[in-house]
mmCIF file of C-alpha atoms in Angstrom:
data_model
loop_
_atom_site.group_PDB
_atom_site.id
_atom_site.type_symbol
_atom_site.label_atom_id
_atom_site.label_comp_id
_atom_site.label_asym_id
_atom_site.label_seq_id
_atom_site.Cartn_x
_atom_site.Cartn_y
_atom_site.Cartn_z
ATOM 1 C CA UNK A 1 111.505 96.572 84.335
ATOM 2 C CA UNK A 2 111.052 100.360 86.114
ATOM 3 C CA UNK A 3 112.587 101.815 88.660
ATOM 4 C CA UNK A 4 109.624 101.229 90.925
ATOM 5 C CA UNK A 5 109.538 97.466 91.037
ATOM 6 C CA UNK A 6 113.808 97.136 90.854
ATOM 7 C CA UNK A 7 113.917 99.256 94.300
ATOM 8 C CA UNK A 8 110.452 97.302 95.483
ATOM 9 C CA UNK A 9 110.922 93.780 94.087
ATOM 10 C CA UNK A 10 114.727 93.270 95.362
ATOM 11 C CA UNK A 11 115.850 96.327 97.954
ATOM 12 C CA UNK A 12 115.854 96.355 101.309
ATOM 13 C CA UNK A 13 118.203 97.361 104.121
ATOM 14 C CA UNK A 14 120.615 95.395 103.626
ATOM 15 C CA UNK A 15 120.582 95.152 99.365
ATOM 16 C CA UNK A 16 120.390 98.655 98.245
ATOM 17 C CA UNK A 17 120.738 100.294 95.365
ATOM 18 C CA UNK A 18 123.071 103.441 93.557
ATOM 19 C CA UNK A 19 121.592 105.818 90.771
ATOM 20 C CA UNK A 20 124.760 103.934 88.425
ATOM 21 C CA UNK A 21 123.173 99.947 89.808
ATOM 22 C CA UNK A 22 119.802 101.192 88.723
ATOM 23 C CA UNK A 23 120.803 102.316 85.293
ATOM 24 C CA UNK A 24 122.645 98.573 85.183
ATOM 25 C CA UNK A 25 119.900 97.311 85.549
ATOM 26 C CA UNK A 26 117.403 99.194 83.307
ATOM 27 C CA UNK A 27 120.580 99.373 80.606
ATOM 28 C CA UNK A 28 121.129 103.098 80.143
ATOM 29 C CA UNK A 29 123.838 104.569 80.245
ATOM 30 C CA UNK A 30 125.701 107.307 82.998
ATOM 31 C CA UNK A 31 124.789 110.038 81.894
ATOM 32 C CA UNK A 32 124.723 113.010 83.733
ATOM 33 C CA UNK A 33 120.705 113.246 82.576
ATOM 34 C CA UNK A 34 119.755 110.027 83.072
ATOM 35 C CA UNK A 35 121.357 109.552 86.366
ATOM 36 C CA UNK A 36 118.781 113.576 87.449
ATOM 37 C CA UNK A 37 116.270 111.073 85.861
ATOM 38 C CA UNK A 38 116.619 108.760 88.108
ATOM 39 C CA UNK A 39 116.792 110.660 91.273
ATOM 40 C CA UNK A 40 113.256 112.543 89.911
ATOM 41 C CA UNK A 41 111.632 108.995 90.099
ATOM 42 C CA UNK A 42 112.884 107.918 92.951
ATOM 43 C CA UNK A 43 111.406 111.539 94.121
ATOM 44 C CA UNK A 44 108.079 111.270 92.585
ATOM 45 C CA UNK A 45 108.063 107.292 93.998
ATOM 46 C CA UNK A 46 108.311 109.348 97.828
ATOM 47 C CA UNK A 47 105.956 111.672 96.847
ATOM 48 C CA UNK A 48 103.129 108.916 96.091
ATOM 49 C CA UNK A 49 104.057 107.269 99.760
ATOM 50 C CA UNK A 50 106.673 104.580 98.966
ATOM 51 C CA UNK A 51 108.989 104.468 101.679
ATOM 52 C CA UNK A 52 112.326 104.855 99.718
ATOM 53 C CA UNK A 53 115.158 105.437 102.261
ATOM 54 C CA UNK A 54 118.573 107.326 100.942
ATOM 55 C CA UNK A 55 121.049 106.764 103.466
ATOM 56 C CA UNK A 56 124.779 107.708 102.424
ATOM 57 C CA UNK A 57 127.739 105.124 102.581
ATOM 58 C CA UNK A 58 130.339 105.328 99.178
ATOM 59 C CA UNK A 59 127.932 106.549 97.469
ATOM 60 C CA UNK A 60 123.745 108.238 98.155
ATOM 61 C CA UNK A 61 121.192 104.326 98.008
ATOM 62 C CA UNK A 62 117.759 103.818 98.067
ATOM 63 C CA UNK A 63 115.864 100.903 99.009
ATOM 64 C CA UNK A 64 112.198 100.600 100.188
ATOM 65 C CA UNK A 65 112.662 100.776 103.597
ATOM 66 C CA UNK A 66 108.722 99.770 105.053
ATOM 67 C CA UNK A 67 106.672 97.110 102.983
ATOM 68 C CA UNK A 68 103.520 96.222 103.636
ATOM 69 C CA UNK A 69 104.510 93.084 106.418
ATOM 70 C CA UNK A 70 107.659 92.481 107.713
ATOM 71 C CA UNK A 71 109.496 89.429 107.261
ATOM 72 C CA UNK A 72 108.616 87.088 110.356
ATOM 73 C CA UNK A 73 104.198 88.199 109.350
ATOM 74 C CA UNK A 74 105.032 87.097 105.448
ATOM 75 C CA UNK A 75 106.724 83.587 108.124
ATOM 76 C CA UNK A 76 103.488 83.728 109.958
ATOM 77 C CA UNK A 77 101.272 83.928 107.233
ATOM 78 C CA UNK A 78 103.368 80.771 105.082
ATOM 79 C CA UNK A 79 103.127 78.820 107.918
ATOM 80 C CA UNK A 80 98.969 78.999 108.855
ATOM 81 C CA UNK A 81 99.126 78.012 105.111
ATOM 82 C CA UNK A 82 101.059 75.142 105.633
ATOM 83 C CA UNK A 83 98.648 74.061 108.474
ATOM 84 C CA UNK A 84 95.897 74.323 106.974
ATOM 85 C CA UNK A 85 94.293 71.514 106.485
ATOM 86 C CA UNK A 86 91.293 72.431 104.274
ATOM 87 C CA UNK A 87 94.026 73.682 101.670
ATOM 88 C CA UNK A 88 95.460 70.983 98.939
ATOM 89 C CA UNK A 89 99.162 70.820 97.980
ATOM 90 C CA UNK A 90 99.082 72.568 95.147
ATOM 91 C CA UNK A 91 96.839 75.882 96.485
ATOM 92 C CA UNK A 92 99.709 75.838 99.606
ATOM 93 C CA UNK A 93 102.375 76.422 97.203
ATOM 94 C CA UNK A 94 100.181 78.622 94.964
ATOM 95 C CA UNK A 95 99.826 80.546 98.247
ATOM 96 C CA UNK A 96 102.974 80.288 99.252
ATOM 97 C CA UNK A 97 104.514 81.941 96.291
ATOM 98 C CA UNK A 98 102.442 84.416 96.496
ATOM 99 C CA UNK A 99 102.932 85.362 99.936
ATOM 100 C CA UNK A 100 106.413 85.488 99.216
ATOM 101 C CA UNK A 101 106.047 87.587 96.160
ATOM 102 C CA UNK A 102 104.672 90.759 98.792
ATOM 103 C CA UNK A 103 108.595 91.074 100.420
ATOM 104 C CA UNK A 104 111.635 91.557 98.351
ATOM 105 C CA UNK A 105 114.009 89.381 96.253
ATOM 106 C CA UNK A 106 116.225 88.337 99.802
ATOM 107 C CA UNK A 107 114.041 88.500 102.287
ATOM 108 C CA UNK A 108 111.794 85.801 99.944
ATOM 109 C CA UNK A 109 114.891 83.426 99.609
ATOM 110 C CA UNK A 110 115.764 83.662 103.208
ATOM 111 C CA UNK A 111 112.115 82.712 103.578
ATOM 112 C CA UNK A 112 112.637 79.395 101.519
ATOM 113 C CA UNK A 113 115.066 78.008 103.227
ATOM 114 C CA UNK A 114 112.851 78.099 106.271
ATOM 115 C CA UNK A 115 109.875 76.640 105.135
ATOM 116 C CA UNK A 116 108.843 73.578 104.849
ATOM 117 C CA UNK A 117 106.846 71.965 102.256
ATOM 118 C CA UNK A 118 104.989 68.805 102.068
ATOM 119 C CA UNK A 119 105.196 67.402 105.358
ATOM 120 C CA UNK A 120 101.903 68.061 106.984
ATOM 121 C CA UNK A 121 98.431 66.133 106.714
ATOM 122 C CA UNK A 122 96.469 68.462 104.060
ATOM 123 C CA UNK A 123 93.079 67.890 102.024
ATOM 124 C CA UNK A 124 92.432 66.131 98.508
ATOM 125 C CA UNK A 125 90.089 68.489 98.146
ATOM 126 C CA UNK A 126 91.289 70.831 95.723
ATOM 127 C CA UNK A 127 88.306 72.644 95.307
ATOM 128 C CA UNK A 128 88.403 74.396 98.207
ATOM 129 C CA UNK A 129 88.282 78.331 97.679
ATOM 130 C CA UNK A 130 84.991 76.803 95.187
ATOM 131 C CA UNK A 131 83.684 75.282 98.045
ATOM 132 C CA UNK A 132 84.013 78.413 99.487
ATOM 133 C CA UNK A 133 81.910 80.513 96.932
ATOM 134 C CA UNK A 134 79.355 78.118 97.665
ATOM 135 C CA UNK A 135 78.962 78.759 100.649
ATOM 136 C CA UNK A 136 79.602 82.562 100.710
ATOM 137 C CA UNK A 137 76.313 82.773 97.696
ATOM 138 C CA UNK A 138 73.971 79.744 99.411
ATOM 139 C CA UNK A 139 74.371 82.151 102.994
ATOM 140 C CA UNK A 140 73.810 85.453 101.290
ATOM 141 C CA UNK A 141 70.904 84.210 99.724
ATOM 142 C CA UNK A 142 69.407 82.578 103.084
ATOM 143 C CA UNK A 143 70.084 86.089 104.966
ATOM 144 C CA UNK A 144 68.464 88.302 101.605
ATOM 145 C CA UNK A 145 65.235 85.576 101.655
ATOM 146 C CA UNK A 146 65.136 87.087 105.785
ATOM 147 C CA UNK A 147 64.996 90.407 104.978
ATOM 148 C CA UNK A 148 68.869 90.951 106.759
ATOM 149 C CA UNK A 149 71.063 91.805 103.329
ATOM 150 C CA UNK A 150 69.908 92.903 100.157
ATOM 151 C CA UNK A 151 71.631 90.870 97.237
ATOM 152 C CA UNK A 152 72.628 92.752 94.355
#
């Protein structure tokens, strides 16, 4: 596990990590050199564009302050997947798990408490993605035949 993984998967505004907590999670001793290395890793992650915020409490604590999607957006995506009658039950479960992975661990736990699987009508067709690929392939061939699109 790396500093990046810990912060991205487990941190948010309410779940912050001090340098010592990060060292504990990584199984490293609390030496000054290791603490400098962690702070350097965080600075490098920030330089690469990851929004990591540092707040002063008893010690400095760090968390990922900006994610690709906010929690309410993740909830909306989950609702869309669950509401779709064209997506079978197992595919819905798989997609919901993928969506949950986009948030922090605590956000995912909060969303899991709100979602209800298996209560909406679903198709029995588990080939929905294969069907979409077939339709897209056919549409591409028709467009290519009409000279609209060149298929490579």
